[in-house]
Amino acid sequence: MIALRAKNIDFDVTYIDLRDKPDWFLKISPHGKVPVLQVDGVTLFESNAIAEYLDETVAPRLHPEDALERARHRAWTDFIPDFAGALNGITYSQSRQEMEKALAAAPAKLSRVDYALETLKKDGGPYFGGDRLCLVDAAYAPFLQRFKLADEILKTGLISQFPRIQAWSDALLANATITGAVAPNFLEEFYKNLERRETWAWQVKQAAQAAK
Ligand SMILES: N[C@@H](CCC(=O)N[C@@H](CS)C(=O)NCC(=O)O)C(=O)O
């Protein structure tokens, strides 16, 4: 969605209830996951494949022009499962103990991204590749966006331990191309998801509300 928006591409979006996936969706999504993109009757899946297809076919280019730099960007996009896993492990933990364990494990992953921001960032940022939004930004932003919400409740201060990631996150989450790429009921659904998954974050949120 971020890549589509960054390139001003006309598109229709259908949101899927992932707890009740429609048959038509299960037929086109090989592993039953979102996102999928349909182009001229062809279905693409996997965020990175979709983003790269869009990048190769519609201007402006979001990946670096230089092949070596592009490969490094791709590598950092491939690191997403580690990064997202570290943040999601905290967000969706179900007890204080589980949350603290995930919190203790996260810096090992975040410090890698912090290092990448230090070594790859050109022209002082604010984005991963310099002053223009790139595909690495588009790939990491959704996880930073959700973690920010969770951490408003959990108050771990994790991201602030990594000033470069903090600055990056602040820049990404101040960008309307990114913040506008979520469903209209995103906030409500995010909190409902915390509740459904019986997360520690939800318990903390409830306790804070009860104490008011
Ligand atoms: N590697 C895939 C991961 C996609 C993914 O995990 N999607 C999640 C939502 S963010 C999903 O559809 N989960 C539903 C499920 O696993 O049933 C990608 O980047 O497209």
PDB file of C-alpha atoms and ligand atoms in Angstrom:
ATOM      1  CA  MET A   1       0.000   0.000   0.000  1.00  0.00           C
ATOM      2  CA  ILE A   2       2.821   2.394   0.828  1.00  0.00           C
ATOM      3  CA  ALA A   3       4.547   1.743  -2.506  1.00  0.00           C
ATOM      4  CA  LEU A   4       1.264   2.190  -4.383  1.00  0.00           C
ATOM      5  CA  ARG A   5       0.666   5.482  -2.595  1.00  0.00           C
ATOM      6  CA  ALA A   6       4.254   6.697  -3.041  1.00  0.00           C
ATOM      7  CA  LYS A   7       3.863   6.187  -6.776  1.00  0.00           C
ATOM      8  CA  ASN A   8       0.361   7.656  -7.019  1.00  0.00           C
ATOM      9  CA  ILE A   9      -0.964   4.489  -8.623  1.00  0.00           C
ATOM     10  CA  ASP A  10      -4.722   4.139  -8.953  1.00  0.00           C
ATOM     11  CA  PHE A  11      -5.834   1.014  -7.094  1.00  0.00           C
ATOM     12  CA  ASP A  12      -8.802  -0.614  -5.439  1.00  0.00           C
ATOM     13  CA  VAL A  13      -8.279  -2.150  -2.046  1.00  0.00           C
ATOM     14  CA  THR A  14     -10.257  -4.967  -0.450  1.00  0.00           C
ATOM     15  CA  TYR A  15      -9.533  -5.598   3.229  1.00  0.00           C
ATOM     16  CA  ILE A  16      -9.675  -9.215   4.330  1.00  0.00           C
ATOM     17  CA  ASP A  17     -10.956 -10.425   7.683  1.00  0.00           C
ATOM     18  CA  LEU A  18      -8.041 -12.738   8.447  1.00  0.00           C
ATOM     19  CA  ARG A  19     -10.170 -14.710  10.917  1.00  0.00           C
ATOM     20  CA  ASP A  20     -12.770 -15.393   8.247  1.00  0.00           C
ATOM     21  CA  LYS A  21     -11.010 -15.445   4.890  1.00  0.00           C
ATOM     22  CA  PRO A  22     -13.377 -15.508   1.921  1.00  0.00           C
ATOM     23  CA  ASP A  23     -13.103 -18.411  -0.538  1.00  0.00           C
ATOM     24  CA  TRP A  24     -12.166 -16.153  -3.463  1.00  0.00           C
ATOM     25  CA  PHE A  25      -9.216 -14.876  -1.420  1.00  0.00           C
ATOM     26  CA  LEU A  26      -8.062 -18.347  -0.407  1.00  0.00           C
ATOM     27  CA  LYS A  27      -8.125 -19.315  -4.085  1.00  0.00           C
ATOM     28  CA  ILE A  28      -5.746 -16.532  -5.094  1.00  0.00           C
ATOM     29  CA  SER A  29      -3.458 -16.279  -2.062  1.00  0.00           C
ATOM     30  CA  PRO A  30      -1.106 -19.273  -2.064  1.00  0.00           C
ATOM     31  CA  HIS A  31      -0.444 -19.205   1.676  1.00  0.00           C
ATOM     32  CA  GLY A  32      -3.665 -17.464   2.648  1.00  0.00           C
ATOM     33  CA  LYS A  33      -1.864 -14.278   3.643  1.00  0.00           C
ATOM     34  CA  VAL A  34      -2.164 -10.628   2.744  1.00  0.00           C
ATOM     35  CA  PRO A  35      -1.109  -8.704   0.785  1.00  0.00           C
ATOM     36  CA  VAL A  36      -1.847  -9.900  -2.706  1.00  0.00           C
ATOM     37  CA  LEU A  37      -1.905  -7.665  -5.772  1.00  0.00           C
ATOM     38  CA  GLN A  38      -3.907  -8.421  -8.875  1.00  0.00           C
ATOM     39  CA  VAL A  39      -2.607  -6.928 -12.106  1.00  0.00           C
ATOM     40  CA  ASP A  40      -4.244  -7.707 -15.442  1.00  0.00           C
ATOM     41  CA  GLY A  41      -5.601 -11.000 -14.116  1.00  0.00           C
ATOM     42  CA  VAL A  42      -2.254 -12.052 -12.623  1.00  0.00           C
ATOM     43  CA  THR A  43      -1.979 -12.437  -8.854  1.00  0.00           C
ATOM     44  CA  LEU A  44       1.214 -11.445  -7.091  1.00  0.00           C
ATOM     45  CA  PHE A  45       1.926 -12.284  -3.454  1.00  0.00           C
ATOM     46  CA  GLU A  46       4.727 -11.553  -0.952  1.00  0.00           C
ATOM     47  CA  SER A  47       5.178  -7.880  -0.093  1.00  0.00           C
ATOM     48  CA  ASN A  48       8.716  -7.637  -1.421  1.00  0.00           C
ATOM     49  CA  ALA A  49       7.872  -9.194  -4.784  1.00  0.00           C
ATOM     50  CA  ILE A  50       4.887  -6.869  -5.107  1.00  0.00           C
ATOM     51  CA  ALA A  51       6.894  -3.803  -4.123  1.00  0.00           C
ATOM     52  CA  GLU A  52       9.708  -4.652  -6.528  1.00  0.00           C
ATOM     53  CA  TYR A  53       7.265  -5.257  -9.386  1.00  0.00           C
ATOM     54  CA  LEU A  54       5.696  -1.834  -8.761  1.00  0.00           C
ATOM     55  CA  ASP A  55       9.134  -0.277  -8.512  1.00  0.00           C
ATOM     56  CA  GLU A  56      10.240  -1.705 -11.828  1.00  0.00           C
ATOM     57  CA  THR A  57       7.115  -0.650 -13.670  1.00  0.00           C
ATOM     58  CA  VAL A  58       6.017   2.710 -12.252  1.00  0.00           C
ATOM     59  CA  ALA A  59       8.097   5.846 -11.519  1.00  0.00           C
ATOM     60  CA  PRO A  60       9.442   7.273  -9.281  1.00  0.00           C
ATOM     61  CA  ARG A  61      12.056   4.635  -8.490  1.00  0.00           C
ATOM     62  CA  LEU A  62      12.039   3.812  -4.771  1.00  0.00           C
ATOM     63  CA  HIS A  63      14.966   1.398  -4.820  1.00  0.00           C
ATOM     64  CA  PRO A  64      18.460   2.870  -5.365  1.00  0.00           C
ATOM     65  CA  GLU A  65      19.603   3.073  -8.990  1.00  0.00           C
ATOM     66  CA  ASP A  66      23.023   1.709  -8.090  1.00  0.00           C
ATOM     67  CA  ALA A  67      23.049  -2.101  -8.228  1.00  0.00           C
ATOM     68  CA  LEU A  68      25.317  -2.549  -5.222  1.00  0.00           C
ATOM     69  CA  GLU A  69      23.272  -0.212  -3.100  1.00  0.00           C
ATOM     70  CA  ARG A  70      20.075  -1.849  -4.332  1.00  0.00           C
ATOM     71  CA  ALA A  71      21.362  -5.246  -3.266  1.00  0.00           C
ATOM     72  CA  ARG A  72      22.167  -3.884   0.188  1.00  0.00           C
ATOM     73  CA  HIS A  73      18.675  -2.426   0.451  1.00  0.00           C
ATOM     74  CA  ARG A  74      17.180  -5.773  -0.571  1.00  0.00           C
ATOM     75  CA  ALA A  75      19.256  -7.476   2.087  1.00  0.00           C
ATOM     76  CA  TRP A  76      17.878  -5.158   4.752  1.00  0.00           C
ATOM     77  CA  THR A  77      14.372  -5.796   3.511  1.00  0.00           C
ATOM     78  CA  ASP A  78      15.077  -9.505   3.944  1.00  0.00           C
ATOM     79  CA  PHE A  79      15.984  -8.752   7.561  1.00  0.00           C
ATOM     80  CA  ILE A  80      12.387  -7.689   8.266  1.00  0.00           C
ATOM     81  CA  PRO A  81      11.287 -11.021   9.789  1.00  0.00           C
ATOM     82  CA  ASP A  82      14.003 -10.654  12.450  1.00  0.00           C
ATOM     83  CA  PHE A  83      13.185  -7.031  13.158  1.00  0.00           C
ATOM     84  CA  ALA A  84       9.420  -7.479  13.077  1.00  0.00           C
ATOM     85  CA  GLY A  85       9.681 -10.666  15.125  1.00  0.00           C
ATOM     86  CA  ALA A  86      11.579  -8.785  17.829  1.00  0.00           C
ATOM     87  CA  LEU A  87       8.972  -6.016  18.026  1.00  0.00           C
ATOM     88  CA  ASN A  88       5.953  -8.271  17.644  1.00  0.00           C
ATOM     89  CA  GLY A  89       7.310 -10.582  20.334  1.00  0.00           C
ATOM     90  CA  ILE A  90       6.907  -7.676  22.758  1.00  0.00           C
ATOM     91  CA  THR A  91       3.609  -6.366  21.404  1.00  0.00           C
ATOM     92  CA  TYR A  92       1.838  -9.720  21.432  1.00  0.00           C
ATOM     93  CA  SER A  93       3.368 -11.226  24.581  1.00  0.00           C
ATOM     94  CA  GLN A  94       0.730 -12.530  26.948  1.00  0.00           C
ATOM     95  CA  SER A  95       2.324 -11.878  30.322  1.00  0.00           C
ATOM     96  CA  ARG A  96       4.745  -9.447  31.913  1.00  0.00           C
ATOM     97  CA  GLN A  97       7.321 -12.234  32.097  1.00  0.00           C
ATOM     98  CA  GLU A  98       6.967 -13.084  28.401  1.00  0.00           C
ATOM     99  CA  MET A  99       7.128  -9.394  27.524  1.00  0.00           C
ATOM    100  CA  GLU A 100      10.308  -8.886  29.544  1.00  0.00           C
ATOM    101  CA  LYS A 101      11.942 -11.876  27.887  1.00  0.00           C
ATOM    102  CA  ALA A 102      11.078 -10.524  24.423  1.00  0.00           C
ATOM    103  CA  LEU A 103      12.258  -7.068  25.463  1.00  0.00           C
ATOM    104  CA  ALA A 104      15.616  -8.456  26.586  1.00  0.00           C
ATOM    105  CA  ALA A 105      16.056 -10.274  23.252  1.00  0.00           C
ATOM    106  CA  ALA A 106      15.063  -7.353  21.007  1.00  0.00           C
ATOM    107  CA  PRO A 107      18.189  -5.133  21.203  1.00  0.00           C
ATOM    108  CA  ALA A 108      20.287  -7.782  19.449  1.00  0.00           C
ATOM    109  CA  LYS A 109      18.073  -7.377  16.362  1.00  0.00           C
ATOM    110  CA  LEU A 110      17.475  -3.651  16.653  1.00  0.00           C
ATOM    111  CA  SER A 111      21.173  -2.893  16.992  1.00  0.00           C
ATOM    112  CA  ARG A 112      21.693  -4.485  13.559  1.00  0.00           C
ATOM    113  CA  VAL A 113      19.207  -2.106  11.984  1.00  0.00           C
ATOM    114  CA  ASP A 114      20.702   0.775  13.926  1.00  0.00           C
ATOM    115  CA  TYR A 115      24.058  -0.138  12.409  1.00  0.00           C
ATOM    116  CA  ALA A 116      22.494  -0.206   8.944  1.00  0.00           C
ATOM    117  CA  LEU A 117      21.047   3.247   9.477  1.00  0.00           C
ATOM    118  CA  GLU A 118      24.438   4.529  10.515  1.00  0.00           C
ATOM    119  CA  THR A 119      26.324   3.008   7.625  1.00  0.00           C
ATOM    120  CA  LEU A 120      23.838   3.211   4.766  1.00  0.00           C
ATOM    121  CA  LYS A 121      22.014   6.427   5.391  1.00  0.00           C
ATOM    122  CA  LYS A 122      23.018   9.041   2.892  1.00  0.00           C
ATOM    123  CA  ASP A 123      22.761  12.825   3.134  1.00  0.00           C
ATOM    124  CA  GLY A 124      21.759  12.713   6.775  1.00  0.00           C
ATOM    125  CA  GLY A 125      18.400  11.046   6.173  1.00  0.00           C
ATOM    126  CA  PRO A 126      15.736  11.241   7.388  1.00  0.00           C
ATOM    127  CA  TYR A 127      14.934   8.045   5.482  1.00  0.00           C
ATOM    128  CA  PHE A 128      16.882   4.816   5.060  1.00  0.00           C
ATOM    129  CA  GLY A 129      18.415   5.857   1.758  1.00  0.00           C
ATOM    130  CA  GLY A 130      18.622   9.593   2.362  1.00  0.00           C
ATOM    131  CA  ASP A 131      16.043  12.294   1.701  1.00  0.00           C
ATOM    132  CA  ARG A 132      13.610  10.231  -0.399  1.00  0.00           C
ATOM    133  CA  LEU A 133      11.312   7.475   0.767  1.00  0.00           C
ATOM    134  CA  CYS A 134      12.597   4.077  -0.397  1.00  0.00           C
ATOM    135  CA  LEU A 135      11.350   0.482  -0.345  1.00  0.00           C
ATOM    136  CA  VAL A 136      13.227  -0.307   2.876  1.00  0.00           C
ATOM    137  CA  ASP A 137      11.276   2.504   4.545  1.00  0.00           C
ATOM    138  CA  ALA A 138       8.022   1.149   3.140  1.00  0.00           C
ATOM    139  CA  ALA A 139       8.842  -2.328   4.430  1.00  0.00           C
ATOM    140  CA  TYR A 140       9.804  -1.383   8.002  1.00  0.00           C
ATOM    141  CA  ALA A 141       7.280   1.396   8.602  1.00  0.00           C
ATOM    142  CA  PRO A 142       4.214  -0.793   9.324  1.00  0.00           C
ATOM    143  CA  PHE A 143       6.077  -2.584  12.116  1.00  0.00           C
ATOM    144  CA  LEU A 144       7.364   0.661  13.630  1.00  0.00           C
ATOM    145  CA  GLN A 145       3.856   2.094  13.407  1.00  0.00           C
ATOM    146  CA  ARG A 146       2.303  -0.802  15.327  1.00  0.00           C
ATOM    147  CA  PHE A 147       5.078  -0.984  17.872  1.00  0.00           C
ATOM    148  CA  LYS A 148       4.700   2.710  18.607  1.00  0.00           C
ATOM    149  CA  LEU A 149       1.065   2.121  19.516  1.00  0.00           C
ATOM    150  CA  ALA A 150       1.916  -0.873  21.691  1.00  0.00           C
ATOM    151  CA  ASP A 151       4.680   1.018  23.424  1.00  0.00           C
ATOM    152  CA  GLU A 152       2.360   3.884  24.280  1.00  0.00           C
ATOM    153  CA  ILE A 153       0.803   1.272  26.558  1.00  0.00           C
ATOM    154  CA  LEU A 154       3.826  -0.810  27.564  1.00  0.00           C
ATOM    155  CA  LYS A 155       6.240   2.121  27.869  1.00  0.00           C
ATOM    156  CA  THR A 156       9.343  -0.015  27.360  1.00  0.00           C
ATOM    157  CA  GLY A 157      11.222   2.895  25.767  1.00  0.00           C
ATOM    158  CA  LEU A 158      12.934   0.315  23.566  1.00  0.00           C
ATOM    159  CA  ILE A 159      13.133   2.406  20.396  1.00  0.00           C
ATOM    160  CA  SER A 160      14.536   5.417  22.261  1.00  0.00           C
ATOM    161  CA  GLN A 161      17.569   3.301  23.185  1.00  0.00           C
ATOM    162  CA  PHE A 162      18.437   3.449  19.484  1.00  0.00           C
ATOM    163  CA  PRO A 163      18.459   7.146  18.547  1.00  0.00           C
ATOM    164  CA  ARG A 164      18.915   6.446  14.841  1.00  0.00           C
ATOM    165  CA  ILE A 165      15.937   4.092  14.776  1.00  0.00           C
ATOM    166  CA  GLN A 166      13.967   6.587  16.856  1.00  0.00           C
ATOM    167  CA  ALA A 167      14.701   9.399  14.384  1.00  0.00           C
ATOM    168  CA  TRP A 168      13.889   7.109  11.461  1.00  0.00           C
ATOM    169  CA  SER A 169      10.635   5.993  13.048  1.00  0.00           C
ATOM    170  CA  ASP A 170       9.667   9.609  13.805  1.00  0.00           C
ATOM    171  CA  ALA A 171      10.323  10.606  10.175  1.00  0.00           C
ATOM    172  CA  LEU A 172       8.391   7.642   8.770  1.00  0.00           C
ATOM    173  CA  LEU A 173       5.427   8.139  11.063  1.00  0.00           C
ATOM    174  CA  ALA A 174       5.265  11.837  10.197  1.00  0.00           C
ATOM    175  CA  ASN A 175       4.885  10.966   6.511  1.00  0.00           C
ATOM    176  CA  ALA A 176       1.284  10.922   5.260  1.00  0.00           C
ATOM    177  CA  THR A 177       2.117   8.414   2.494  1.00  0.00           C
ATOM    178  CA  ILE A 178       2.842   5.958   5.292  1.00  0.00           C
ATOM    179  CA  THR A 179       0.307   6.922   7.930  1.00  0.00           C
ATOM    180  CA  GLY A 180      -2.491   7.018   5.353  1.00  0.00           C
ATOM    181  CA  ALA A 181      -1.737   3.501   4.108  1.00  0.00           C
ATOM    182  CA  VAL A 182      -3.745   1.738   6.812  1.00  0.00           C
ATOM    183  CA  ALA A 183      -7.405   0.725   6.871  1.00  0.00           C
ATOM    184  CA  PRO A 184      -9.826   3.401   8.124  1.00  0.00           C
ATOM    185  CA  ASN A 185     -10.518   1.344  11.263  1.00  0.00           C
ATOM    186  CA  PHE A 186      -6.829   0.545  11.834  1.00  0.00           C
ATOM    187  CA  LEU A 187      -6.599   1.857  15.410  1.00  0.00           C
ATOM    188  CA  GLU A 188      -9.778   0.146  16.541  1.00  0.00           C
ATOM    189  CA  GLU A 189      -8.694  -3.132  14.910  1.00  0.00           C
ATOM    190  CA  PHE A 190      -5.209  -2.902  16.409  1.00  0.00           C
ATOM    191  CA  TYR A 191      -6.597  -2.637  19.946  1.00  0.00           C
ATOM    192  CA  LYS A 192      -9.184  -5.365  19.271  1.00  0.00           C
ATOM    193  CA  ASN A 193      -6.351  -7.595  18.123  1.00  0.00           C
ATOM    194  CA  LEU A 194      -4.443  -6.940  21.351  1.00  0.00           C
ATOM    195  CA  GLU A 195      -7.565  -7.959  23.237  1.00  0.00           C
ATOM    196  CA  ARG A 196      -8.323 -11.062  21.164  1.00  0.00           C
ATOM    197  CA  ARG A 197      -4.752 -12.273  21.563  1.00  0.00           C
ATOM    198  CA  GLU A 198      -4.997 -11.758  25.316  1.00  0.00           C
ATOM    199  CA  THR A 199      -1.837  -9.716  25.280  1.00  0.00           C
ATOM    200  CA  TRP A 200      -0.032  -8.232  28.237  1.00  0.00           C
ATOM    201  CA  ALA A 201      -0.403  -4.852  26.493  1.00  0.00           C
ATOM    202  CA  TRP A 202      -4.163  -5.233  26.591  1.00  0.00           C
ATOM    203  CA  GLN A 203      -4.083  -6.112  30.276  1.00  0.00           C
ATOM    204  CA  VAL A 204      -1.953  -3.032  30.997  1.00  0.00           C
ATOM    205  CA  LYS A 205      -4.313  -0.858  28.954  1.00  0.00           C
ATOM    206  CA  GLN A 206      -7.319  -2.192  30.830  1.00  0.00           C
ATOM    207  CA  ALA A 207      -5.651  -1.667  34.204  1.00  0.00           C
ATOM    208  CA  ALA A 208      -4.740   1.927  33.286  1.00  0.00           C
ATOM    209  CA  GLN A 209      -8.327   2.624  32.244  1.00  0.00           C
ATOM    210  CA  ALA A 210      -9.706   1.080  35.438  1.00  0.00           C
ATOM    211  CA  ALA A 211      -7.375   3.240  37.530  1.00  0.00           C
ATOM    212  CA  LYS A 212      -8.708   6.468  35.953  1.00  0.00           C
TER     213      LYS A 212
HETATM  214  N1  LIG B   1       6.131 -12.738   3.885  1.00  0.00           N
HETATM  215  C1  LIG B   1       4.767 -12.302   3.714  1.00  0.00           C
HETATM  216  C2  LIG B   1       4.094 -12.251   5.079  1.00  0.00           C
HETATM  217  C3  LIG B   1       2.658 -11.872   4.960  1.00  0.00           C
HETATM  218  C4  LIG B   1       1.949 -11.987   6.301  1.00  0.00           C
HETATM  219  O1  LIG B   1       2.458 -12.567   7.264  1.00  0.00           O
HETATM  220  N2  LIG B   1       0.721 -11.470   6.342  1.00  0.00           N
HETATM  221  C5  LIG B   1      -0.076 -11.541   7.551  1.00  0.00           C
HETATM  222  C6  LIG B   1      -0.646 -10.195   7.907  1.00  0.00           C
HETATM  223  S1  LIG B   1       0.589  -8.981   8.075  1.00  0.00           S
HETATM  224  C7  LIG B   1      -1.271 -12.450   7.283  1.00  0.00           C
HETATM  225  O2  LIG B   1      -1.869 -12.400   6.226  1.00  0.00           O
HETATM  226  N3  LIG B   1      -1.621 -13.281   8.251  1.00  0.00           N
HETATM  227  C8  LIG B   1      -2.777 -14.112   8.159  1.00  0.00           C
HETATM  228  C9  LIG B   1      -2.455 -15.568   8.349  1.00  0.00           C
HETATM  229  O3  LIG B   1      -1.273 -15.927   8.489  1.00  0.00           O
HETATM  230  O4  LIG B   1      -3.423 -16.343   8.366  1.00  0.00           O
HETATM  231  C10 LIG B   1       4.724 -10.924   3.039  1.00  0.00           C
HETATM  232  O5  LIG B   1       5.619 -10.121   3.310  1.00  0.00           O
HETATM  233  O6  LIG B   1       3.843 -10.676   2.218  1.00  0.00           O
END
